[in-house]
C-alpha cells in the first residue's frame, strides 16, 4: 500500500540554525499538509499546500516557516532560526482531495533543538 | 481556536473487553476521522466518516458520525493486546482542509 515517507526520522539541531524536513507524499495525491505534535500533546495543523501554493495555514505557521515542492515528488518544510520550542514531531500528510478523502500521515521527523 | 473534547483521556481494560471513546465539538464538522498512533510513529487512519448518522465498521472497530454533526464515537469490540496505543479523533469543518485533532485516548490492554 502506498505510504507517505519522511526523512530524516530524527534531526538534532542547534538553536538558531535552519532545518529542512523532507516528505514524499503518496504519488497520486494533490494536497499536502504539515502538522506538528509537541511531546505528549495533540497533533496541530501547520499548513496545507495545493497547486504549488499554500492554501491554509495556522497561527503557528509564522514567517519562520516555509514550504516548498521543489520537484514532482518532494514536499519540504523549512524552519529558519530554530527555537527551543520548535522541538516536536513533525508529520507530513497527503490526500487526493480536500473533501471526502482522508489524509494519510508519514511516521514523522523528530526535531530536537539544543 | 476550535477545540475537540475527547474522552476518556485514558483507559485501562482487560483483554476481551469492549471499549468506547468519543469526541464532541462546539461547531459542526463535515468529516470525522479516527486515527491510531503507536509510539514513534505517525497517526494511522482507522475509519473515515463523511455523513451525519453514518455508521462504519473496520473489523472490530465501529465508528459513528453523530446526527448533530458535532460528535463521533469509536467502539472497539473484544480488545486484544495490539489495540494498545493512542486513539485520536480528528474533524474537518466547513470548506477548510485542515484537520483538528482531539487530545487522544490512551488505551492500555491487560492480557
JSON list of C-alpha atoms in Angstrom, two decimals:
[
{"chain": "A", "resi": 1, "resn": "UNK", "atom": "CA", "xyz": [0.00, 0.00, 0.00]},
{"chain": "A", "resi": 2, "resn": "UNK", "atom": "CA", "xyz": [1.35, 3.46, -0.90]},
{"chain": "A", "resi": 3, "resn": "UNK", "atom": "CA", "xyz": [2.62, 5.47, 2.02]},
{"chain": "A", "resi": 4, "resn": "UNK", "atom": "CA", "xyz": [3.95, 8.87, 2.93]},
{"chain": "A", "resi": 5, "resn": "UNK", "atom": "CA", "xyz": [7.67, 8.79, 3.70]},
{"chain": "A", "resi": 6, "resn": "UNK", "atom": "CA", "xyz": [9.58, 11.34, 5.75]},
{"chain": "A", "resi": 7, "resn": "UNK", "atom": "CA", "xyz": [13.27, 11.98, 6.23]},
{"chain": "A", "resi": 8, "resn": "UNK", "atom": "CA", "xyz": [15.16, 12.21, 8.43]},
{"chain": "A", "resi": 9, "resn": "UNK", "atom": "CA", "xyz": [13.48, 10.26, 11.20]},
{"chain": "A", "resi": 10, "resn": "UNK", "atom": "CA", "xyz": [15.34, 12.31, 13.80]},
{"chain": "A", "resi": 11, "resn": "UNK", "atom": "CA", "xyz": [17.03, 15.70, 13.40]},
{"chain": "A", "resi": 12, "resn": "UNK", "atom": "CA", "xyz": [19.12, 17.33, 16.11]},
{"chain": "A", "resi": 13, "resn": "UNK", "atom": "CA", "xyz": [19.97, 20.98, 15.53]},
{"chain": "A", "resi": 14, "resn": "UNK", "atom": "CA", "xyz": [21.49, 23.86, 17.44]},
{"chain": "A", "resi": 15, "resn": "UNK", "atom": "CA", "xyz": [19.16, 26.71, 18.29]},
{"chain": "A", "resi": 16, "resn": "UNK", "atom": "CA", "xyz": [19.27, 29.39, 15.63]},
{"chain": "A", "resi": 17, "resn": "UNK", "atom": "CA", "xyz": [20.10, 27.01, 12.82]},
{"chain": "A", "resi": 18, "resn": "UNK", "atom": "CA", "xyz": [17.89, 26.29, 9.85]},
{"chain": "A", "resi": 19, "resn": "UNK", "atom": "CA", "xyz": [16.39, 22.86, 9.24]},
{"chain": "A", "resi": 20, "resn": "UNK", "atom": "CA", "xyz": [14.66, 21.30, 6.27]},
{"chain": "A", "resi": 21, "resn": "UNK", "atom": "CA", "xyz": [12.30, 18.42, 6.81]},
{"chain": "A", "resi": 22, "resn": "UNK", "atom": "CA", "xyz": [11.51, 16.31, 3.79]},
{"chain": "A", "resi": 23, "resn": "UNK", "atom": "CA", "xyz": [8.45, 14.37, 2.75]},
{"chain": "A", "resi": 24, "resn": "UNK", "atom": "CA", "xyz": [7.49, 12.24, -0.22]},
{"chain": "A", "resi": 25, "resn": "UNK", "atom": "CA", "xyz": [3.69, 12.20, -0.38]},
{"chain": "A", "resi": 26, "resn": "UNK", "atom": "CA", "xyz": [1.69, 9.39, -1.95]},
{"chain": "A", "resi": 27, "resn": "UNK", "atom": "CA", "xyz": [2.30, 9.70, -5.66]},
{"chain": "A", "resi": 28, "resn": "UNK", "atom": "CA", "xyz": [-1.18, 10.48, -6.98]},
{"chain": "A", "resi": 29, "resn": "UNK", "atom": "CA", "xyz": [-2.11, 12.83, -4.15]},
{"chain": "A", "resi": 30, "resn": "UNK", "atom": "CA", "xyz": [-2.57, 16.53, -4.79]},
{"chain": "A", "resi": 31, "resn": "UNK", "atom": "CA", "xyz": [-2.96, 18.01, -1.31]},
{"chain": "A", "resi": 32, "resn": "UNK", "atom": "CA", "xyz": [-0.11, 18.13, 1.15]},
{"chain": "A", "resi": 33, "resn": "UNK", "atom": "CA", "xyz": [-0.01, 19.06, 4.81]},
{"chain": "A", "resi": 34, "resn": "UNK", "atom": "CA", "xyz": [2.38, 19.59, 7.65]},
{"chain": "A", "resi": 35, "resn": "UNK", "atom": "CA", "xyz": [1.37, 19.02, 11.26]},
{"chain": "A", "resi": 36, "resn": "UNK", "atom": "CA", "xyz": [3.38, 19.04, 14.45]},
{"chain": "A", "resi": 37, "resn": "UNK", "atom": "CA", "xyz": [3.00, 17.25, 17.77]},
{"chain": "A", "resi": 38, "resn": "UNK", "atom": "CA", "xyz": [4.80, 18.51, 20.82]},
{"chain": "A", "resi": 39, "resn": "UNK", "atom": "CA", "xyz": [5.67, 15.63, 23.13]},
{"chain": "A", "resi": 40, "resn": "UNK", "atom": "CA", "xyz": [2.61, 14.35, 24.95]},
{"chain": "A", "resi": 41, "resn": "UNK", "atom": "CA", "xyz": [0.25, 16.76, 23.24]},
{"chain": "A", "resi": 42, "resn": "UNK", "atom": "CA", "xyz": [-2.22, 16.60, 20.38]},
{"chain": "A", "resi": 43, "resn": "UNK", "atom": "CA", "xyz": [-1.44, 16.90, 16.71]},
{"chain": "A", "resi": 44, "resn": "UNK", "atom": "CA", "xyz": [-1.66, 20.50, 15.47]},
{"chain": "A", "resi": 45, "resn": "UNK", "atom": "CA", "xyz": [-2.14, 21.72, 11.92]},
{"chain": "A", "resi": 46, "resn": "UNK", "atom": "CA", "xyz": [0.56, 23.92, 10.42]},
{"chain": "A", "resi": 47, "resn": "UNK", "atom": "CA", "xyz": [-0.07, 24.34, 6.72]},
{"chain": "A", "resi": 48, "resn": "UNK", "atom": "CA", "xyz": [-1.75, 22.88, 3.67]},
{"chain": "A", "resi": 49, "resn": "UNK", "atom": "CA", "xyz": [-0.43, 23.12, 0.11]},
{"chain": "A", "resi": 50, "resn": "UNK", "atom": "CA", "xyz": [-2.12, 22.65, -3.22]},
{"chain": "A", "resi": 51, "resn": "UNK", "atom": "CA", "xyz": [-1.27, 23.55, -6.78]},
{"chain": "A", "resi": 52, "resn": "UNK", "atom": "CA", "xyz": [2.13, 24.89, -5.74]},
{"chain": "A", "resi": 53, "resn": "UNK", "atom": "CA", "xyz": [0.85, 27.33, -3.19]},
{"chain": "A", "resi": 54, "resn": "UNK", "atom": "CA", "xyz": [-0.24, 27.49, 0.40]},
{"chain": "A", "resi": 55, "resn": "UNK", "atom": "CA", "xyz": [-3.99, 27.05, 0.74]},
{"chain": "A", "resi": 56, "resn": "UNK", "atom": "CA", "xyz": [-4.30, 27.36, 4.51]},
{"chain": "A", "resi": 57, "resn": "UNK", "atom": "CA", "xyz": [-2.04, 27.98, 7.43]},
{"chain": "A", "resi": 58, "resn": "UNK", "atom": "CA", "xyz": [-2.42, 28.14, 11.18]},
{"chain": "A", "resi": 59, "resn": "UNK", "atom": "CA", "xyz": [-1.23, 30.75, 13.64]},
{"chain": "A", "resi": 60, "resn": "UNK", "atom": "CA", "xyz": [1.76, 28.53, 14.37]},
{"chain": "A", "resi": 61, "resn": "UNK", "atom": "CA", "xyz": [2.97, 28.84, 10.79]},
{"chain": "A", "resi": 62, "resn": "UNK", "atom": "CA", "xyz": [4.62, 32.24, 11.01]},
{"chain": "A", "resi": 63, "resn": "UNK", "atom": "CA", "xyz": [7.42, 33.81, 8.98]},
{"chain": "A", "resi": 64, "resn": "UNK", "atom": "CA", "xyz": [9.89, 31.37, 10.47]},
{"chain": "A", "resi": 65, "resn": "UNK", "atom": "CA", "xyz": [8.31, 28.59, 8.43]},
{"chain": "A", "resi": 66, "resn": "UNK", "atom": "CA", "xyz": [8.11, 27.96, 4.71]},
{"chain": "A", "resi": 67, "resn": "UNK", "atom": "CA", "xyz": [7.08, 25.08, 2.48]},
{"chain": "A", "resi": 68, "resn": "UNK", "atom": "CA", "xyz": [8.13, 24.10, -0.97]},
{"chain": "A", "resi": 69, "resn": "UNK", "atom": "CA", "xyz": [7.53, 21.43, -3.55]},
{"chain": "A", "resi": 70, "resn": "UNK", "atom": "CA", "xyz": [10.88, 21.58, -5.32]},
{"chain": "A", "resi": 71, "resn": "UNK", "atom": "CA", "xyz": [10.11, 18.78, -7.74]},
{"chain": "A", "resi": 72, "resn": "UNK", "atom": "CA", "xyz": [7.36, 16.36, -8.63]},
{"chain": "A", "resi": 73, "resn": "UNK", "atom": "CA", "xyz": [7.81, 14.14, -5.61]},
{"chain": "A", "resi": 74, "resn": "UNK", "atom": "CA", "xyz": [9.20, 16.02, -2.61]},
{"chain": "A", "resi": 75, "resn": "UNK", "atom": "CA", "xyz": [7.44, 18.36, -0.22]},
{"chain": "A", "resi": 76, "resn": "UNK", "atom": "CA", "xyz": [9.61, 20.21, 2.28]},
{"chain": "A", "resi": 77, "resn": "UNK", "atom": "CA", "xyz": [9.16, 22.22, 5.46]},
{"chain": "A", "resi": 78, "resn": "UNK", "atom": "CA", "xyz": [11.89, 24.74, 6.25]},
{"chain": "A", "resi": 79, "resn": "UNK", "atom": "CA", "xyz": [12.26, 26.23, 9.70]},
{"chain": "A", "resi": 80, "resn": "UNK", "atom": "CA", "xyz": [14.57, 29.23, 9.86]},
{"chain": "A", "resi": 81, "resn": "UNK", "atom": "CA", "xyz": [16.39, 30.27, 13.02]},
{"chain": "A", "resi": 82, "resn": "UNK", "atom": "CA", "xyz": [15.06, 27.42, 15.11]},
{"chain": "A", "resi": 83, "resn": "UNK", "atom": "CA", "xyz": [13.98, 27.95, 18.70]},
{"chain": "A", "resi": 84, "resn": "UNK", "atom": "CA", "xyz": [13.87, 25.54, 21.62]},
{"chain": "A", "resi": 85, "resn": "UNK", "atom": "CA", "xyz": [10.07, 25.44, 21.42]},
{"chain": "A", "resi": 86, "resn": "UNK", "atom": "CA", "xyz": [10.26, 24.14, 17.86]},
{"chain": "A", "resi": 87, "resn": "UNK", "atom": "CA", "xyz": [11.22, 20.76, 19.30]},
{"chain": "A", "resi": 88, "resn": "UNK", "atom": "CA", "xyz": [8.42, 18.38, 18.30]},
{"chain": "A", "resi": 89, "resn": "UNK", "atom": "CA", "xyz": [7.41, 15.59, 15.95]},
{"chain": "A", "resi": 90, "resn": "UNK", "atom": "CA", "xyz": [6.61, 16.97, 12.53]},
{"chain": "A", "resi": 91, "resn": "UNK", "atom": "CA", "xyz": [4.22, 14.97, 10.41]},
{"chain": "A", "resi": 92, "resn": "UNK", "atom": "CA", "xyz": [3.62, 15.24, 6.71]},
{"chain": "A", "resi": 93, "resn": "UNK", "atom": "CA", "xyz": [0.28, 14.11, 5.30]},
{"chain": "A", "resi": 94, "resn": "UNK", "atom": "CA", "xyz": [-1.29, 13.92, 1.88]},
{"chain": "A", "resi": 95, "resn": "UNK", "atom": "CA", "xyz": [-4.69, 13.35, 0.34]},
{"chain": "A", "resi": 96, "resn": "UNK", "atom": "CA", "xyz": [-6.03, 13.24, -3.20]},
{"chain": "A", "resi": 97, "resn": "UNK", "atom": "CA", "xyz": [-8.79, 15.70, -2.40]},
{"chain": "A", "resi": 98, "resn": "UNK", "atom": "CA", "xyz": [-9.66, 18.22, 0.30]},
{"chain": "A", "resi": 99, "resn": "UNK", "atom": "CA", "xyz": [-13.15, 16.93, 0.63]},
{"chain": "A", "resi": 100, "resn": "UNK", "atom": "CA", "xyz": [-14.36, 13.45, 1.41]},
{"chain": "A", "resi": 101, "resn": "UNK", "atom": "CA", "xyz": [-10.89, 11.99, 1.35]},
{"chain": "A", "resi": 102, "resn": "UNK", "atom": "CA", "xyz": [-8.81, 11.14, 4.39]},
{"chain": "A", "resi": 103, "resn": "UNK", "atom": "CA", "xyz": [-5.30, 12.38, 4.99]},
{"chain": "A", "resi": 104, "resn": "UNK", "atom": "CA", "xyz": [-2.57, 9.78, 5.23]},
{"chain": "A", "resi": 105, "resn": "UNK", "atom": "CA", "xyz": [0.32, 10.51, 7.55]},
{"chain": "A", "resi": 106, "resn": "UNK", "atom": "CA", "xyz": [4.00, 9.71, 7.46]},
{"chain": "A", "resi": 107, "resn": "UNK", "atom": "CA", "xyz": [5.88, 8.42, 10.50]},
{"chain": "A", "resi": 108, "resn": "UNK", "atom": "CA", "xyz": [7.20, 11.86, 11.28]},
{"chain": "A", "resi": 109, "resn": "UNK", "atom": "CA", "xyz": [10.52, 13.58, 11.90]},
{"chain": "A", "resi": 110, "resn": "UNK", "atom": "CA", "xyz": [11.51, 14.09, 15.49]},
{"chain": "A", "resi": 111, "resn": "UNK", "atom": "CA", "xyz": [13.13, 17.54, 15.69]},
{"chain": "A", "resi": 112, "resn": "UNK", "atom": "CA", "xyz": [15.26, 18.24, 18.73]},
{"chain": "A", "resi": 113, "resn": "UNK", "atom": "CA", "xyz": [16.59, 21.76, 19.21]},
{"chain": "A", "resi": 114, "resn": "UNK", "atom": "CA", "xyz": [19.53, 22.11, 21.57]},
{"chain": "B", "resi": 1, "resn": "UNK", "atom": "CA", "xyz": [-9.31, 28.17, 18.02]},
{"chain": "B", "resi": 2, "resn": "UNK", "atom": "CA", "xyz": [-11.69, 25.27, 17.61]},
{"chain": "B", "resi": 3, "resn": "UNK", "atom": "CA", "xyz": [-11.30, 22.54, 20.23]},
{"chain": "B", "resi": 4, "resn": "UNK", "atom": "CA", "xyz": [-12.34, 18.94, 20.22]},
{"chain": "B", "resi": 5, "resn": "UNK", "atom": "CA", "xyz": [-13.17, 17.34, 23.53]},
{"chain": "B", "resi": 6, "resn": "UNK", "atom": "CA", "xyz": [-12.09, 13.72, 23.50]},
{"chain": "B", "resi": 7, "resn": "UNK", "atom": "CA", "xyz": [-12.85, 11.34, 26.32]},
{"chain": "B", "resi": 8, "resn": "UNK", "atom": "CA", "xyz": [-11.78, 9.44, 28.18]},
{"chain": "B", "resi": 9, "resn": "UNK", "atom": "CA", "xyz": [-8.21, 10.62, 28.39]},
{"chain": "B", "resi": 10, "resn": "UNK", "atom": "CA", "xyz": [-7.02, 7.10, 29.19]},
{"chain": "B", "resi": 11, "resn": "UNK", "atom": "CA", "xyz": [-8.44, 3.62, 29.66]},
{"chain": "B", "resi": 12, "resn": "UNK", "atom": "CA", "xyz": [-7.10, 0.51, 31.32]},
{"chain": "B", "resi": 13, "resn": "UNK", "atom": "CA", "xyz": [-9.03, -2.57, 30.32]},
{"chain": "B", "resi": 14, "resn": "UNK", "atom": "CA", "xyz": [-8.80, -6.33, 30.36]},
{"chain": "B", "resi": 15, "resn": "UNK", "atom": "CA", "xyz": [-8.22, -8.21, 27.13]},
{"chain": "B", "resi": 16, "resn": "UNK", "atom": "CA", "xyz": [-11.56, -9.20, 25.62]},
{"chain": "B", "resi": 17, "resn": "UNK", "atom": "CA", "xyz": [-13.45, -6.19, 26.93]},
{"chain": "B", "resi": 18, "resn": "UNK", "atom": "CA", "xyz": [-15.19, -3.70, 24.68]},
{"chain": "B", "resi": 19, "resn": "UNK", "atom": "CA", "xyz": [-14.01, -0.09, 24.53]},
{"chain": "B", "resi": 20, "resn": "UNK", "atom": "CA", "xyz": [-15.84, 3.11, 23.74]},
{"chain": "B", "resi": 21, "resn": "UNK", "atom": "CA", "xyz": [-14.45, 6.61, 23.29]},
{"chain": "B", "resi": 22, "resn": "UNK", "atom": "CA", "xyz": [-15.96, 9.78, 21.90]},
{"chain": "B", "resi": 23, "resn": "UNK", "atom": "CA", "xyz": [-15.33, 13.28, 20.70]},
{"chain": "B", "resi": 24, "resn": "UNK", "atom": "CA", "xyz": [-17.51, 16.35, 20.82]},
{"chain": "B", "resi": 25, "resn": "UNK", "atom": "CA", "xyz": [-17.20, 19.70, 19.15]},
{"chain": "B", "resi": 26, "resn": "UNK", "atom": "CA", "xyz": [-18.88, 23.04, 19.67]},
{"chain": "B", "resi": 27, "resn": "UNK", "atom": "CA", "xyz": [-19.23, 23.53, 15.94]},
{"chain": "B", "resi": 28, "resn": "UNK", "atom": "CA", "xyz": [-20.42, 21.41, 13.03]},
{"chain": "B", "resi": 29, "resn": "UNK", "atom": "CA", "xyz": [-17.94, 19.17, 11.27]},
{"chain": "B", "resi": 30, "resn": "UNK", "atom": "CA", "xyz": [-18.36, 17.73, 7.78]},
{"chain": "B", "resi": 31, "resn": "UNK", "atom": "CA", "xyz": [-15.85, 14.95, 8.29]},
{"chain": "B", "resi": 32, "resn": "UNK", "atom": "CA", "xyz": [-14.84, 12.85, 11.25]},
{"chain": "B", "resi": 33, "resn": "UNK", "atom": "CA", "xyz": [-11.75, 10.65, 11.20]},
{"chain": "B", "resi": 34, "resn": "UNK", "atom": "CA", "xyz": [-10.35, 8.26, 13.75]},
{"chain": "B", "resi": 35, "resn": "UNK", "atom": "CA", "xyz": [-6.61, 7.57, 13.88]},
{"chain": "B", "resi": 36, "resn": "UNK", "atom": "CA", "xyz": [-4.41, 5.33, 15.99]},
{"chain": "B", "resi": 37, "resn": "UNK", "atom": "CA", "xyz": [-0.86, 6.33, 16.89]},
{"chain": "B", "resi": 38, "resn": "UNK", "atom": "CA", "xyz": [1.77, 3.92, 18.16]},
{"chain": "B", "resi": 39, "resn": "UNK", "atom": "CA", "xyz": [4.90, 5.27, 19.90]},
{"chain": "B", "resi": 40, "resn": "UNK", "atom": "CA", "xyz": [7.34, 6.88, 17.48]},
{"chain": "B", "resi": 41, "resn": "UNK", "atom": "CA", "xyz": [5.01, 6.56, 14.52]},
{"chain": "B", "resi": 42, "resn": "UNK", "atom": "CA", "xyz": [2.56, 8.71, 12.66]},
{"chain": "B", "resi": 43, "resn": "UNK", "atom": "CA", "xyz": [-1.21, 8.54, 13.00]},
{"chain": "B", "resi": 44, "resn": "UNK", "atom": "CA", "xyz": [-2.71, 5.66, 11.06]},
{"chain": "B", "resi": 45, "resn": "UNK", "atom": "CA", "xyz": [-6.20, 6.08, 9.69]},
{"chain": "B", "resi": 46, "resn": "UNK", "atom": "CA", "xyz": [-8.75, 3.68, 11.15]},
{"chain": "B", "resi": 47, "resn": "UNK", "atom": "CA", "xyz": [-12.12, 4.95, 9.98]},
{"chain": "B", "resi": 48, "resn": "UNK", "atom": "CA", "xyz": [-13.38, 7.94, 7.99]},
{"chain": "B", "resi": 49, "resn": "UNK", "atom": "CA", "xyz": [-16.93, 9.29, 8.28]},
{"chain": "B", "resi": 50, "resn": "UNK", "atom": "CA", "xyz": [-18.50, 11.79, 5.88]},
{"chain": "B", "resi": 51, "resn": "UNK", "atom": "CA", "xyz": [-22.24, 11.87, 6.55]},
{"chain": "B", "resi": 52, "resn": "UNK", "atom": "CA", "xyz": [-24.27, 12.64, 9.63]},
{"chain": "B", "resi": 53, "resn": "UNK", "atom": "CA", "xyz": [-25.58, 9.41, 11.12]},
{"chain": "B", "resi": 54, "resn": "UNK", "atom": "CA", "xyz": [-23.08, 7.29, 9.19]},
{"chain": "B", "resi": 55, "resn": "UNK", "atom": "CA", "xyz": [-22.04, 4.12, 10.98]},
{"chain": "B", "resi": 56, "resn": "UNK", "atom": "CA", "xyz": [-18.91, 2.44, 9.63]},
{"chain": "B", "resi": 57, "resn": "UNK", "atom": "CA", "xyz": [-17.02, -0.67, 10.69]},
{"chain": "B", "resi": 58, "resn": "UNK", "atom": "CA", "xyz": [-13.45, -1.77, 10.15]},
{"chain": "B", "resi": 59, "resn": "UNK", "atom": "CA", "xyz": [-13.04, -5.24, 11.64]},
{"chain": "B", "resi": 60, "resn": "UNK", "atom": "CA", "xyz": [-13.60, -4.96, 15.37]},
{"chain": "B", "resi": 61, "resn": "UNK", "atom": "CA", "xyz": [-13.81, -1.18, 15.16]},
{"chain": "B", "resi": 62, "resn": "UNK", "atom": "CA", "xyz": [-17.05, 0.73, 14.68]},
{"chain": "B", "resi": 63, "resn": "UNK", "atom": "CA", "xyz": [-17.43, 4.47, 14.47]},
{"chain": "B", "resi": 64, "resn": "UNK", "atom": "CA", "xyz": [-20.40, 6.76, 14.03]},
{"chain": "B", "resi": 65, "resn": "UNK", "atom": "CA", "xyz": [-20.82, 10.32, 12.82]},
{"chain": "B", "resi": 66, "resn": "UNK", "atom": "CA", "xyz": [-23.30, 11.94, 15.19]},
{"chain": "B", "resi": 67, "resn": "UNK", "atom": "CA", "xyz": [-26.55, 13.22, 13.70]},
{"chain": "B", "resi": 68, "resn": "UNK", "atom": "CA", "xyz": [-25.91, 16.69, 15.11]},
{"chain": "B", "resi": 69, "resn": "UNK", "atom": "CA", "xyz": [-22.55, 16.63, 13.25]},
{"chain": "B", "resi": 70, "resn": "UNK", "atom": "CA", "xyz": [-20.91, 17.74, 16.48]},
{"chain": "B", "resi": 71, "resn": "UNK", "atom": "CA", "xyz": [-19.82, 14.39, 17.82]},
{"chain": "B", "resi": 72, "resn": "UNK", "atom": "CA", "xyz": [-18.47, 10.97, 16.96]},
{"chain": "B", "resi": 73, "resn": "UNK", "atom": "CA", "xyz": [-17.71, 7.79, 18.83]},
{"chain": "B", "resi": 74, "resn": "UNK", "atom": "CA", "xyz": [-15.38, 4.86, 18.28]},
{"chain": "B", "resi": 75, "resn": "UNK", "atom": "CA", "xyz": [-16.03, 1.40, 19.67]},
{"chain": "B", "resi": 76, "resn": "UNK", "atom": "CA", "xyz": [-13.56, -1.45, 19.79]},
{"chain": "B", "resi": 77, "resn": "UNK", "atom": "CA", "xyz": [-15.00, -4.87, 20.47]},
{"chain": "B", "resi": 78, "resn": "UNK", "atom": "CA", "xyz": [-13.19, -7.78, 22.10]},
{"chain": "B", "resi": 79, "resn": "UNK", "atom": "CA", "xyz": [-9.96, -5.86, 22.68]},
{"chain": "B", "resi": 80, "resn": "UNK", "atom": "CA", "xyz": [-6.60, -7.54, 22.19]},
{"chain": "B", "resi": 81, "resn": "UNK", "atom": "CA", "xyz": [-3.11, -6.51, 23.37]},
{"chain": "B", "resi": 82, "resn": "UNK", "atom": "CA", "xyz": [-2.17, -4.99, 19.99]},
{"chain": "B", "resi": 83, "resn": "UNK", "atom": "CA", "xyz": [-5.01, -2.48, 20.39]},
{"chain": "B", "resi": 84, "resn": "UNK", "atom": "CA", "xyz": [-2.73, -0.62, 22.81]},
{"chain": "B", "resi": 85, "resn": "UNK", "atom": "CA", "xyz": [-1.95, 2.89, 21.62]},
{"chain": "B", "resi": 86, "resn": "UNK", "atom": "CA", "xyz": [-3.32, 6.39, 21.48]},
{"chain": "B", "resi": 87, "resn": "UNK", "atom": "CA", "xyz": [-6.54, 6.94, 19.56]},
{"chain": "B", "resi": 88, "resn": "UNK", "atom": "CA", "xyz": [-7.22, 10.36, 18.11]},
{"chain": "B", "resi": 89, "resn": "UNK", "atom": "CA", "xyz": [-10.39, 11.76, 16.68]},
{"chain": "B", "resi": 90, "resn": "UNK", "atom": "CA", "xyz": [-9.99, 14.44, 14.03]},
{"chain": "B", "resi": 91, "resn": "UNK", "atom": "CA", "xyz": [-12.56, 16.62, 12.37]},
{"chain": "B", "resi": 92, "resn": "UNK", "atom": "CA", "xyz": [-12.81, 18.88, 9.41]},
{"chain": "B", "resi": 93, "resn": "UNK", "atom": "CA", "xyz": [-15.16, 21.84, 9.41]},
{"chain": "B", "resi": 94, "resn": "UNK", "atom": "CA", "xyz": [-16.56, 23.94, 6.62]},
{"chain": "B", "resi": 95, "resn": "UNK", "atom": "CA", "xyz": [-14.56, 24.22, 3.45]},
{"chain": "B", "resi": 96, "resn": "UNK", "atom": "CA", "xyz": [-11.22, 24.02, 5.17]},
{"chain": "B", "resi": 97, "resn": "UNK", "atom": "CA", "xyz": [-8.99, 21.05, 4.52]},
{"chain": "B", "resi": 98, "resn": "UNK", "atom": "CA", "xyz": [-7.00, 21.05, 7.74]},
{"chain": "B", "resi": 99, "resn": "UNK", "atom": "CA", "xyz": [-7.83, 18.55, 10.45]},
{"chain": "B", "resi": 100, "resn": "UNK", "atom": "CA", "xyz": [-8.48, 19.50, 14.06]},
{"chain": "B", "resi": 101, "resn": "UNK", "atom": "CA", "xyz": [-7.36, 16.78, 16.42]},
{"chain": "B", "resi": 102, "resn": "UNK", "atom": "CA", "xyz": [-8.62, 15.72, 19.82]},
{"chain": "B", "resi": 103, "resn": "UNK", "atom": "CA", "xyz": [-6.15, 15.24, 22.64]},
{"chain": "B", "resi": 104, "resn": "UNK", "atom": "CA", "xyz": [-6.26, 11.49, 22.32]},
{"chain": "B", "resi": 105, "resn": "UNK", "atom": "CA", "xyz": [-7.36, 8.48, 24.35]},
{"chain": "B", "resi": 106, "resn": "UNK", "atom": "CA", "xyz": [-4.55, 6.30, 25.62]},
{"chain": "B", "resi": 107, "resn": "UNK", "atom": "CA", "xyz": [-5.64, 2.67, 25.65]},
{"chain": "B", "resi": 108, "resn": "UNK", "atom": "CA", "xyz": [-3.90, 0.05, 27.76]},
{"chain": "B", "resi": 109, "resn": "UNK", "atom": "CA", "xyz": [-4.95, -3.60, 27.48]},
{"chain": "B", "resi": 110, "resn": "UNK", "atom": "CA", "xyz": [-4.05, -6.08, 30.17]},
{"chain": "B", "resi": 111, "resn": "UNK", "atom": "CA", "xyz": [-3.63, -9.64, 28.89]}
]
